[in-house]
Amino acid sequence: MITYMGKGFSDKESLGVLNKDVKEWFTKNFKELTIPQSFTFKLVSEHKNILVAAPTGSGKTMSGFVAILSDLFNKASRGELKEEVYCIYISPLRALNNDIYKNLNKPLEEIYQLSSKNEKSSHVTIAVRTGDTPQKDRQRQLTHPPNILVTTPESLAILITSEKFSENLKKVEYVVIDEIHELANNKRGVHLALSLERLRSMIGHDFTRVGLGATLYPLEEAAKYLVGCDEKGSPKDCIVVDASWSKKLEVQAISPVKDMIYTPDEEIEEKTYDIINGIIKKSKSTLIFTNTRSGTERVVFNLKKKFGYNEEIAAHHGSLSRESRLEVEELLKSGSLKCAVSSTSLELGMDIGSIDNVIQLGSPKSVTRAVQRIGRAGHKYKSVAKGEIIVLNRDDLVECSIMLDAALKRHLDSFRVPMNALDILAQHIVGMSIMKKWDVKDAYGVIKSAYPYSSLKYEDFIDTVRYLAGEYVGLESRRVYGKIWYDEKEHTFGRRGKMIRPIYMLNLGAIPDEVSVNVFDSKTKRWIGNIEEEFLTRMKQGDIFTLGGRLYRFEYAKGMRCYVTPATSSAPTIPPWFSEQLPLSYELAIEIGKFRASMSVAMAKHLKKGTLNLKSKVPKDMESMLSALPMDGNAAKAIYGYFVEQQLFAGAVPNDRLILIEITADPKSGQNLAIFHSLYGRRINDTLSRVIAIHIGRKLGTDVGIMINDNGFLINTESRLKPSDIEDAISAMVLHDPEPLLRANIRKTEIMKRRFRHVAARSFMILRNYKGYKLPVGRQQVNATLLIKAVESIDKNFPVLKETYREIFEEVMDLPRTKALLQSIKSGETKYKVIKTQIPSPFAHSMITFGHADVVLMKERHEYLKYLHKMVIKRINTTKR
């Protein structure tokens, strides 16, 4: 049962449960208990499962650990502390593990100094175990296991399957999962959930579970993930401590200039950097987030060039060496760094000291991410998290203002736990078989006790067992052999052969191998450059992208090679940074849609009165709506002008309940376009665009091009569409289940080929490492392409194939919400309106120029935006006369 605690315990009650030496150490070092600590000391001492949601700098780590340390020092004082692992601490990043190790070592030493007067007292020990741990340290941990083991999900999966080390885990009493929000929503977290249930089954008793997270919603879902389910499928007991909003936020969206359309690029850049520099100057330490790694490097370069900074500013992102990143973190912690610029690598809660201010450049695309990033400021307890989002286009101004307003109103985006992932299941079935012979129903029971598998169908479980047992003979010709044996009469399974243990140890994990892809001219076979594999998965034949300042059309890919032809079109369909940028969250998209609807209602009143025009002042009712949002004056005026232009030009502002479909043409390329203003985020637009394009393509008997972004999508056709073409396609779309259409559509795409490889590798169908040999990613991909055909001929519901489709539909796209949207259109709850425009409407401009948003093409993009805007204003003025 999941329960919430509204009020913490008194300091007297909380401190009263602690070992006297731990209590003395704590009161010497801390003036008072933080909000989460006022709950956790007593609850953990009573061995209650707890989920703590609290911001960075609220003493989360200590809230989880102090009562555990107290218990261990009590054991030590009684002479009962053995060389056994009593507590496992898990975090998603190795860097965080090292951070925790450092931050706990000092307290342990200081408490030991206080307790050493007791003759029986012994050291409470701690050690880190990750893939980076040297062999000599691993050997020492085997013979002298630490009392607190700090590790990652992958290392834990290895340890519970290690014949020798697993004996050291028999006394585990506590498991602490830090940054739980970074695990619960992906397959690494699914992997961990199964490891914990296997551990519980292996040691014969449950343990106290403590989950720590900063930005979590819904909390009940996270609690279920943490504790798992009982035999009846109900969540085990867990107390939720919600201190998410104990830190105050002071936030604002900023437009660097009054006019984003006609201000020259040079002036916009100058004003932007002046604002950044002003914030850096008045702050002791500043953290700047960009949305891409290239953006991070560009900001650091420009700040140094424009303002003479030198060693006071540094970059921090995933492409830098580990040593470089650690150096930046240490400089931040010591206060030696004036400013750090990061893409995503400093989002998580590693200790970087006290940050005064966070600047976000461009939209972070979700409320949760905005709160997470801005929450890095004001690291001390009771301090204010101060942050600004600097925005350079009108769509982002609306997006970021609504985002920050939602943050102030304490509305977070929801996360989803991936359910019934068959590839991770396959890994753990192999891991379980290594340790002992299993009764099928017992194994199924252990697996279903993990929340991500609480709804797992028995047939899917058995199908996965059969695949692993090598029952599909056709796969042996593809060198896919059984990993386990399965006796269908006795309903038992176990390990097949001695090589299975090293295969498991060397191939487990949820993170796929990814490398850069070489790009070649398909005709001359000349090498052109490299792109990221994730970028390739987003492409379909005919897509246009930029590389080295030139345009190329994607033709096909083979292994880790991509083949292209030079393109003459001036509009890329996918910008180079597309794969790096996170998609707009569904919840934020809906909030923006609601704001658009409110603005529409207000504008309609003034249209009736004849008081709404391009030169009118902002009406008082709309001024109050805009001033209620956390943004500066420039932003408010820009948003008002943007909405008025859209209303006067198109006669409608699309919102969460109105999809505006605009039949028009791109003045620059002459392409015939249907622009769908469907503000539901990129994942739904990806799904929706494919379905509507299939229906339009069938009706017209022609190929249809697609380009998607967060606010909608474009469809281009050879001839101009008629409104009836759109309406017929929508009618067909809402009447039929879109899943079969999508399966047929994505079967030959790169996303299917690449995702199948990921799933096949996680399912041990493709072995990435075997007998000390690492299979190159290119060879893995070639094998995967052959295996797809093989499994399709065996069974359309083959576990690896089934999981590939599930992953694409639920984690890359958003088929469940798309189906709900189609039902809403069918019922008339969500309406659509088809209009014809000679030139694209204002809300379409960012979509039209989406592909131009690259460093090389930025100036050209801005000029084109100005051209489109002038045409819109001219049309409005002409219509008015």
PDB file of N, CA, C and O in Angstrom, residues 647-693:
ATOM      1  N   GLN A 647      -4.074  35.284 -35.507  1.00  0.00           N
ATOM      2  CA  GLN A 647      -5.537  35.390 -35.524  1.00  0.00           C
ATOM      3  C   GLN A 647      -6.026  36.196 -36.735  1.00  0.00           C
ATOM      4  O   GLN A 647      -6.947  35.778 -37.439  1.00  0.00           O
ATOM      5  N   LEU A 648      -5.387  37.332 -36.991  1.00  0.00           N
ATOM      6  CA  LEU A 648      -5.829  38.192 -38.092  1.00  0.00           C
ATOM      7  C   LEU A 648      -5.528  37.571 -39.451  1.00  0.00           C
ATOM      8  O   LEU A 648      -6.273  37.752 -40.413  1.00  0.00           O
ATOM      9  N   PHE A 649      -4.452  36.824 -39.536  1.00  0.00           N
ATOM     10  CA  PHE A 649      -4.063  36.229 -40.822  1.00  0.00           C
ATOM     11  C   PHE A 649      -4.849  34.948 -41.111  1.00  0.00           C
ATOM     12  O   PHE A 649      -5.392  34.769 -42.206  1.00  0.00           O
ATOM     13  N   ALA A 650      -4.899  34.034 -40.138  1.00  0.00           N
ATOM     14  CA  ALA A 650      -5.475  32.699 -40.395  1.00  0.00           C
ATOM     15  C   ALA A 650      -6.897  32.553 -39.878  1.00  0.00           C
ATOM     16  O   ALA A 650      -7.577  31.576 -40.217  1.00  0.00           O
ATOM     17  N   GLY A 651      -7.329  33.485 -39.037  1.00  0.00           N
ATOM     18  CA  GLY A 651      -8.680  33.388 -38.474  1.00  0.00           C
ATOM     19  C   GLY A 651      -8.817  32.342 -37.388  1.00  0.00           C
ATOM     20  O   GLY A 651      -9.921  32.069 -36.910  1.00  0.00           O
ATOM     21  N   ALA A 652      -7.704  31.737 -36.964  1.00  0.00           N
ATOM     22  CA  ALA A 652      -7.753  30.710 -35.908  1.00  0.00           C
ATOM     23  C   ALA A 652      -6.373  30.515 -35.303  1.00  0.00           C
ATOM     24  O   ALA A 652      -5.355  30.583 -36.003  1.00  0.00           O
ATOM     25  N   VAL A 653      -6.362  30.274 -34.001  1.00  0.00           N
ATOM     26  CA  VAL A 653      -5.135  29.920 -33.282  1.00  0.00           C
ATOM     27  C   VAL A 653      -5.282  28.467 -32.828  1.00  0.00           C
ATOM     28  O   VAL A 653      -6.187  28.152 -32.053  1.00  0.00           O
ATOM     29  N   PRO A 654      -4.451  27.568 -33.339  1.00  0.00           N
ATOM     30  CA  PRO A 654      -4.589  26.154 -32.941  1.00  0.00           C
ATOM     31  C   PRO A 654      -4.323  25.982 -31.451  1.00  0.00           C
ATOM     32  O   PRO A 654      -3.519  26.711 -30.868  1.00  0.00           O
ATOM     33  N   ASN A 655      -5.002  25.005 -30.822  1.00  0.00           N
ATOM     34  CA  ASN A 655      -4.789  24.763 -29.391  1.00  0.00           C
ATOM     35  C   ASN A 655      -4.909  23.282 -29.092  1.00  0.00           C
ATOM     36  O   ASN A 655      -4.917  22.457 -30.026  1.00  0.00           O
ATOM     37  N   ASP A 656      -5.022  22.930 -27.826  1.00  0.00           N
ATOM     38  CA  ASP A 656      -5.036  21.512 -27.456  1.00  0.00           C
ATOM     39  C   ASP A 656      -6.291  20.789 -27.934  1.00  0.00           C
ATOM     40  O   ASP A 656      -6.316  19.564 -28.024  1.00  0.00           O
ATOM     41  N   ARG A 657      -7.364  21.539 -28.255  1.00  0.00           N
ATOM     42  CA  ARG A 657      -8.605  20.936 -28.725  1.00  0.00           C
ATOM     43  C   ARG A 657      -8.947  21.351 -30.156  1.00  0.00           C
ATOM     44  O   ARG A 657     -10.037  21.092 -30.632  1.00  0.00           O
ATOM     45  N   LEU A 658      -8.034  22.022 -30.824  1.00  0.00           N
ATOM     46  CA  LEU A 658      -8.259  22.425 -32.224  1.00  0.00           C
ATOM     47  C   LEU A 658      -6.978  22.224 -33.021  1.00  0.00           C
ATOM     48  O   LEU A 658      -5.963  22.895 -32.779  1.00  0.00           O
ATOM     49  N   ILE A 659      -7.024  21.289 -33.960  1.00  0.00           N
ATOM     50  CA  ILE A 659      -5.904  21.082 -34.877  1.00  0.00           C
ATOM     51  C   ILE A 659      -6.182  21.912 -36.122  1.00  0.00           C
ATOM     52  O   ILE A 659      -7.192  21.707 -36.801  1.00  0.00           O
ATOM     53  N   LEU A 660      -5.309  22.864 -36.398  1.00  0.00           N
ATOM     54  CA  LEU A 660      -5.450  23.689 -37.595  1.00  0.00           C
ATOM     55  C   LEU A 660      -4.605  23.069 -38.700  1.00  0.00           C
ATOM     56  O   LEU A 660      -3.416  22.796 -38.507  1.00  0.00           O
ATOM     57  N   ILE A 661      -5.230  22.834 -39.855  1.00  0.00           N
ATOM     58  CA  ILE A 661      -4.525  22.227 -40.985  1.00  0.00           C
ATOM     59  C   ILE A 661      -4.519  23.245 -42.116  1.00  0.00           C
ATOM     60  O   ILE A 661      -5.569  23.686 -42.589  1.00  0.00           O
ATOM     61  N   GLU A 662      -3.335  23.588 -42.521  1.00  0.00           N
ATOM     62  CA  GLU A 662      -3.146  24.708 -43.449  1.00  0.00           C
ATOM     63  C   GLU A 662      -2.598  24.198 -44.779  1.00  0.00           C
ATOM     64  O   GLU A 662      -1.506  23.634 -44.839  1.00  0.00           O
ATOM     65  N   ILE A 663      -3.378  24.353 -45.838  1.00  0.00           N
ATOM     66  CA  ILE A 663      -2.923  23.981 -47.189  1.00  0.00           C
ATOM     67  C   ILE A 663      -2.282  25.212 -47.810  1.00  0.00           C
ATOM     68  O   ILE A 663      -2.918  26.253 -47.992  1.00  0.00           O
ATOM     69  N   THR A 664      -0.989  25.102 -48.104  1.00  0.00           N
ATOM     70  CA  THR A 664      -0.240  26.279 -48.553  1.00  0.00           C
ATOM     71  C   THR A 664       0.948  25.829 -49.400  1.00  0.00           C
ATOM     72  O   THR A 664       1.024  24.671 -49.816  1.00  0.00           O
ATOM     73  N   ALA A 665       1.860  26.740 -49.633  1.00  0.00           N
ATOM     74  CA  ALA A 665       3.086  26.419 -50.377  1.00  0.00           C
ATOM     75  C   ALA A 665       4.251  27.180 -49.745  1.00  0.00           C
ATOM     76  O   ALA A 665       4.077  28.265 -49.199  1.00  0.00           O
ATOM     77  N   ASP A 666       5.424  26.588 -49.819  1.00  0.00           N
ATOM     78  CA  ASP A 666       6.633  27.255 -49.337  1.00  0.00           C
ATOM     79  C   ASP A 666       7.079  28.232 -50.424  1.00  0.00           C
ATOM     80  O   ASP A 666       7.448  27.814 -51.523  1.00  0.00           O
ATOM     81  N   PRO A 667       7.028  29.552 -50.177  1.00  0.00           N
ATOM     82  CA  PRO A 667       7.380  30.535 -51.217  1.00  0.00           C
ATOM     83  C   PRO A 667       8.793  30.359 -51.751  1.00  0.00           C
ATOM     84  O   PRO A 667       9.074  30.686 -52.903  1.00  0.00           O
ATOM     85  N   LYS A 668       9.690  29.831 -50.898  1.00  0.00           N
ATOM     86  CA  LYS A 668      11.091  29.720 -51.302  1.00  0.00           C
ATOM     87  C   LYS A 668      11.336  28.521 -52.211  1.00  0.00           C
ATOM     88  O   LYS A 668      11.955  28.636 -53.269  1.00  0.00           O
ATOM     89  N   SER A 669      10.844  27.345 -51.806  1.00  0.00           N
ATOM     90  CA  SER A 669      11.110  26.125 -52.575  1.00  0.00           C
ATOM     91  C   SER A 669       9.981  25.807 -53.554  1.00  0.00           C
ATOM     92  O   SER A 669      10.163  25.001 -54.463  1.00  0.00           O
ATOM     93  N   GLY A 670       8.817  26.425 -53.338  1.00  0.00           N
ATOM     94  CA  GLY A 670       7.670  26.141 -54.180  1.00  0.00           C
ATOM     95  C   GLY A 670       6.965  24.842 -53.829  1.00  0.00           C
ATOM     96  O   GLY A 670       6.022  24.433 -54.514  1.00  0.00           O
ATOM     97  N   GLN A 671       7.414  24.165 -52.749  1.00  0.00           N
ATOM     98  CA  GLN A 671       6.794  22.894 -52.356  1.00  0.00           C
ATOM     99  C   GLN A 671       5.336  23.089 -51.934  1.00  0.00           C
ATOM    100  O   GLN A 671       5.010  24.062 -51.249  1.00  0.00           O
ATOM    101  N   ASN A 672       4.490  22.142 -52.346  1.00  0.00           N
ATOM    102  CA  ASN A 672       3.101  22.130 -51.887  1.00  0.00           C
ATOM    103  C   ASN A 672       3.058  21.492 -50.504  1.00  0.00           C
ATOM    104  O   ASN A 672       3.572  20.386 -50.309  1.00  0.00           O
ATOM    105  N   LEU A 673       2.447  22.190 -49.566  1.00  0.00           N
ATOM    106  CA  LEU A 673       2.490  21.739 -48.176  1.00  0.00           C
ATOM    107  C   LEU A 673       1.101  21.647 -47.557  1.00  0.00           C
ATOM    108  O   LEU A 673       0.220  22.448 -47.867  1.00  0.00           O
ATOM    109  N   ALA A 674       0.945  20.691 -46.671  1.00  0.00           N
ATOM    110  CA  ALA A 674      -0.178  20.678 -45.720  1.00  0.00           C
ATOM    111  C   ALA A 674       0.486  20.761 -44.355  1.00  0.00           C
ATOM    112  O   ALA A 674       1.274  19.881 -43.978  1.00  0.00           O
ATOM    113  N   ILE A 675       0.225  21.838 -43.636  1.00  0.00           N
ATOM    114  CA  ILE A 675       0.851  22.062 -42.333  1.00  0.00           C
ATOM    115  C   ILE A 675      -0.162  21.731 -41.246  1.00  0.00           C
ATOM    116  O   ILE A 675      -1.221  22.346 -41.159  1.00  0.00           O
ATOM    117  N   PHE A 676       0.168  20.740 -40.449  1.00  0.00           N
ATOM    118  CA  PHE A 676      -0.700  20.321 -39.345  1.00  0.00           C
ATOM    119  C   PHE A 676      -0.202  20.966 -38.056  1.00  0.00           C
ATOM    120  O   PHE A 676       0.862  20.620 -37.544  1.00  0.00           O
ATOM    121  N   HIS A 677      -0.975  21.932 -37.561  1.00  0.00           N
ATOM    122  CA  HIS A 677      -0.634  22.578 -36.291  1.00  0.00           C
ATOM    123  C   HIS A 677      -1.194  21.697 -35.167  1.00  0.00           C
ATOM    124  O   HIS A 677      -2.293  21.911 -34.663  1.00  0.00           O
ATOM    125  N   SER A 678      -0.439  20.691 -34.812  1.00  0.00           N
ATOM    126  CA  SER A 678      -0.867  19.706 -33.798  1.00  0.00           C
ATOM    127  C   SER A 678       0.116  19.775 -32.634  1.00  0.00           C
ATOM    128  O   SER A 678       1.139  19.093 -32.640  1.00  0.00           O
ATOM    129  N   LEU A 679      -0.204  20.596 -31.665  1.00  0.00           N
ATOM    130  CA  LEU A 679       0.722  20.852 -30.555  1.00  0.00           C
ATOM    131  C   LEU A 679       0.591  19.761 -29.493  1.00  0.00           C
ATOM    132  O   LEU A 679      -0.054  19.927 -28.473  1.00  0.00           O
ATOM    133  N   TYR A 680       1.258  18.624 -29.767  1.00  0.00           N
ATOM    134  CA  TYR A 680       1.207  17.501 -28.820  1.00  0.00           C
ATOM    135  C   TYR A 680       2.591  16.941 -28.518  1.00  0.00           C
ATOM    136  O   TYR A 680       2.713  15.904 -27.875  1.00  0.00           O
ATOM    137  N   GLY A 681       3.641  17.609 -28.992  1.00  0.00           N
ATOM    138  CA  GLY A 681       4.993  17.104 -28.775  1.00  0.00           C
ATOM    139  C   GLY A 681       5.456  16.236 -29.930  1.00  0.00           C
ATOM    140  O   GLY A 681       4.663  15.688 -30.695  1.00  0.00           O
ATOM    141  N   ARG A 682       6.762  16.088 -30.048  1.00  0.00           N
ATOM    142  CA  ARG A 682       7.348  15.416 -31.207  1.00  0.00           C
ATOM    143  C   ARG A 682       6.973  13.937 -31.304  1.00  0.00           C
ATOM    144  O   ARG A 682       6.782  13.403 -32.390  1.00  0.00           O
ATOM    145  N   ARG A 683       6.851  13.258 -30.165  1.00  0.00           N
ATOM    146  CA  ARG A 683       6.600  11.813 -30.203  1.00  0.00           C
ATOM    147  C   ARG A 683       5.218  11.502 -30.778  1.00  0.00           C
ATOM    148  O   ARG A 683       5.059  10.573 -31.573  1.00  0.00           O
ATOM    149  N   ILE A 684       4.206  12.268 -30.379  1.00  0.00           N
ATOM    150  CA  ILE A 684       2.872  12.060 -30.949  1.00  0.00           C
ATOM    151  C   ILE A 684       2.854  12.520 -32.399  1.00  0.00           C
ATOM    152  O   ILE A 684       2.267  11.859 -33.267  1.00  0.00           O
ATOM    153  N   ASN A 685       3.511  13.638 -32.701  1.00  0.00           N
ATOM    154  CA  ASN A 685       3.544  14.119 -34.086  1.00  0.00           C
ATOM    155  C   ASN A 685       4.258  13.141 -35.009  1.00  0.00           C
ATOM    156  O   ASN A 685       3.897  13.003 -36.183  1.00  0.00           O
ATOM    157  N   ASP A 686       5.271  12.469 -34.494  1.00  0.00           N
ATOM    158  CA  ASP A 686       5.958  11.435 -35.278  1.00  0.00           C
ATOM    159  C   ASP A 686       4.964  10.333 -35.648  1.00  0.00           C
ATOM    160  O   ASP A 686       4.871   9.907 -36.813  1.00  0.00           O
ATOM    161  N   THR A 687       4.191   9.892 -34.656  1.00  0.00           N
ATOM    162  CA  THR A 687       3.218   8.817 -34.882  1.00  0.00           C
ATOM    163  C   THR A 687       2.095   9.280 -35.799  1.00  0.00           C
ATOM    164  O   THR A 687       1.763   8.612 -36.794  1.00  0.00           O
ATOM    165  N   LEU A 688       1.507  10.414 -35.468  1.00  0.00           N
ATOM    166  CA  LEU A 688       0.353  10.942 -36.207  1.00  0.00           C
ATOM    167  C   LEU A 688       0.705  11.243 -37.660  1.00  0.00           C
ATOM    168  O   LEU A 688      -0.070  10.944 -38.580  1.00  0.00           O
ATOM    169  N   SER A 689       1.881  11.826 -37.878  1.00  0.00           N
ATOM    170  CA  SER A 689       2.272  12.220 -39.240  1.00  0.00           C
ATOM    171  C   SER A 689       2.415  11.007 -40.157  1.00  0.00           C
ATOM    172  O   SER A 689       2.055  11.044 -41.335  1.00  0.00           O
ATOM    173  N   ARG A 690       2.953   9.911 -39.614  1.00  0.00           N
ATOM    174  CA  ARG A 690       3.119   8.702 -40.423  1.00  0.00           C
ATOM    175  C   ARG A 690       1.760   8.145 -40.850  1.00  0.00           C
ATOM    176  O   ARG A 690       1.564   7.727 -41.994  1.00  0.00           O
ATOM    177  N   VAL A 691       0.817   8.132 -39.898  1.00  0.00           N
ATOM    178  CA  VAL A 691      -0.516   7.565 -40.179  1.00  0.00           C
ATOM    179  C   VAL A 691      -1.241   8.401 -41.223  1.00  0.00           C
ATOM    180  O   VAL A 691      -1.772   7.866 -42.206  1.00  0.00           O
ATOM    181  N   ILE A 692      -1.270   9.736 -41.047  1.00  0.00           N
ATOM    182  CA  ILE A 692      -1.999  10.596 -41.997  1.00  0.00           C
ATOM    183  C   ILE A 692      -1.323  10.569 -43.370  1.00  0.00           C
ATOM    184  O   ILE A 692      -1.997  10.586 -44.411  1.00  0.00           O
ATOM    185  N   ALA A 693       0.019  10.496 -43.377  1.00  0.00           N
ATOM    186  CA  ALA A 693       0.741  10.459 -44.658  1.00  0.00           C
ATOM    187  C   ALA A 693       0.423   9.187 -45.435  1.00  0.00           C
ATOM    188  O   ALA A 693       0.307   9.211 -46.672  1.00  0.00           O
TER     189      ALA A 693
END
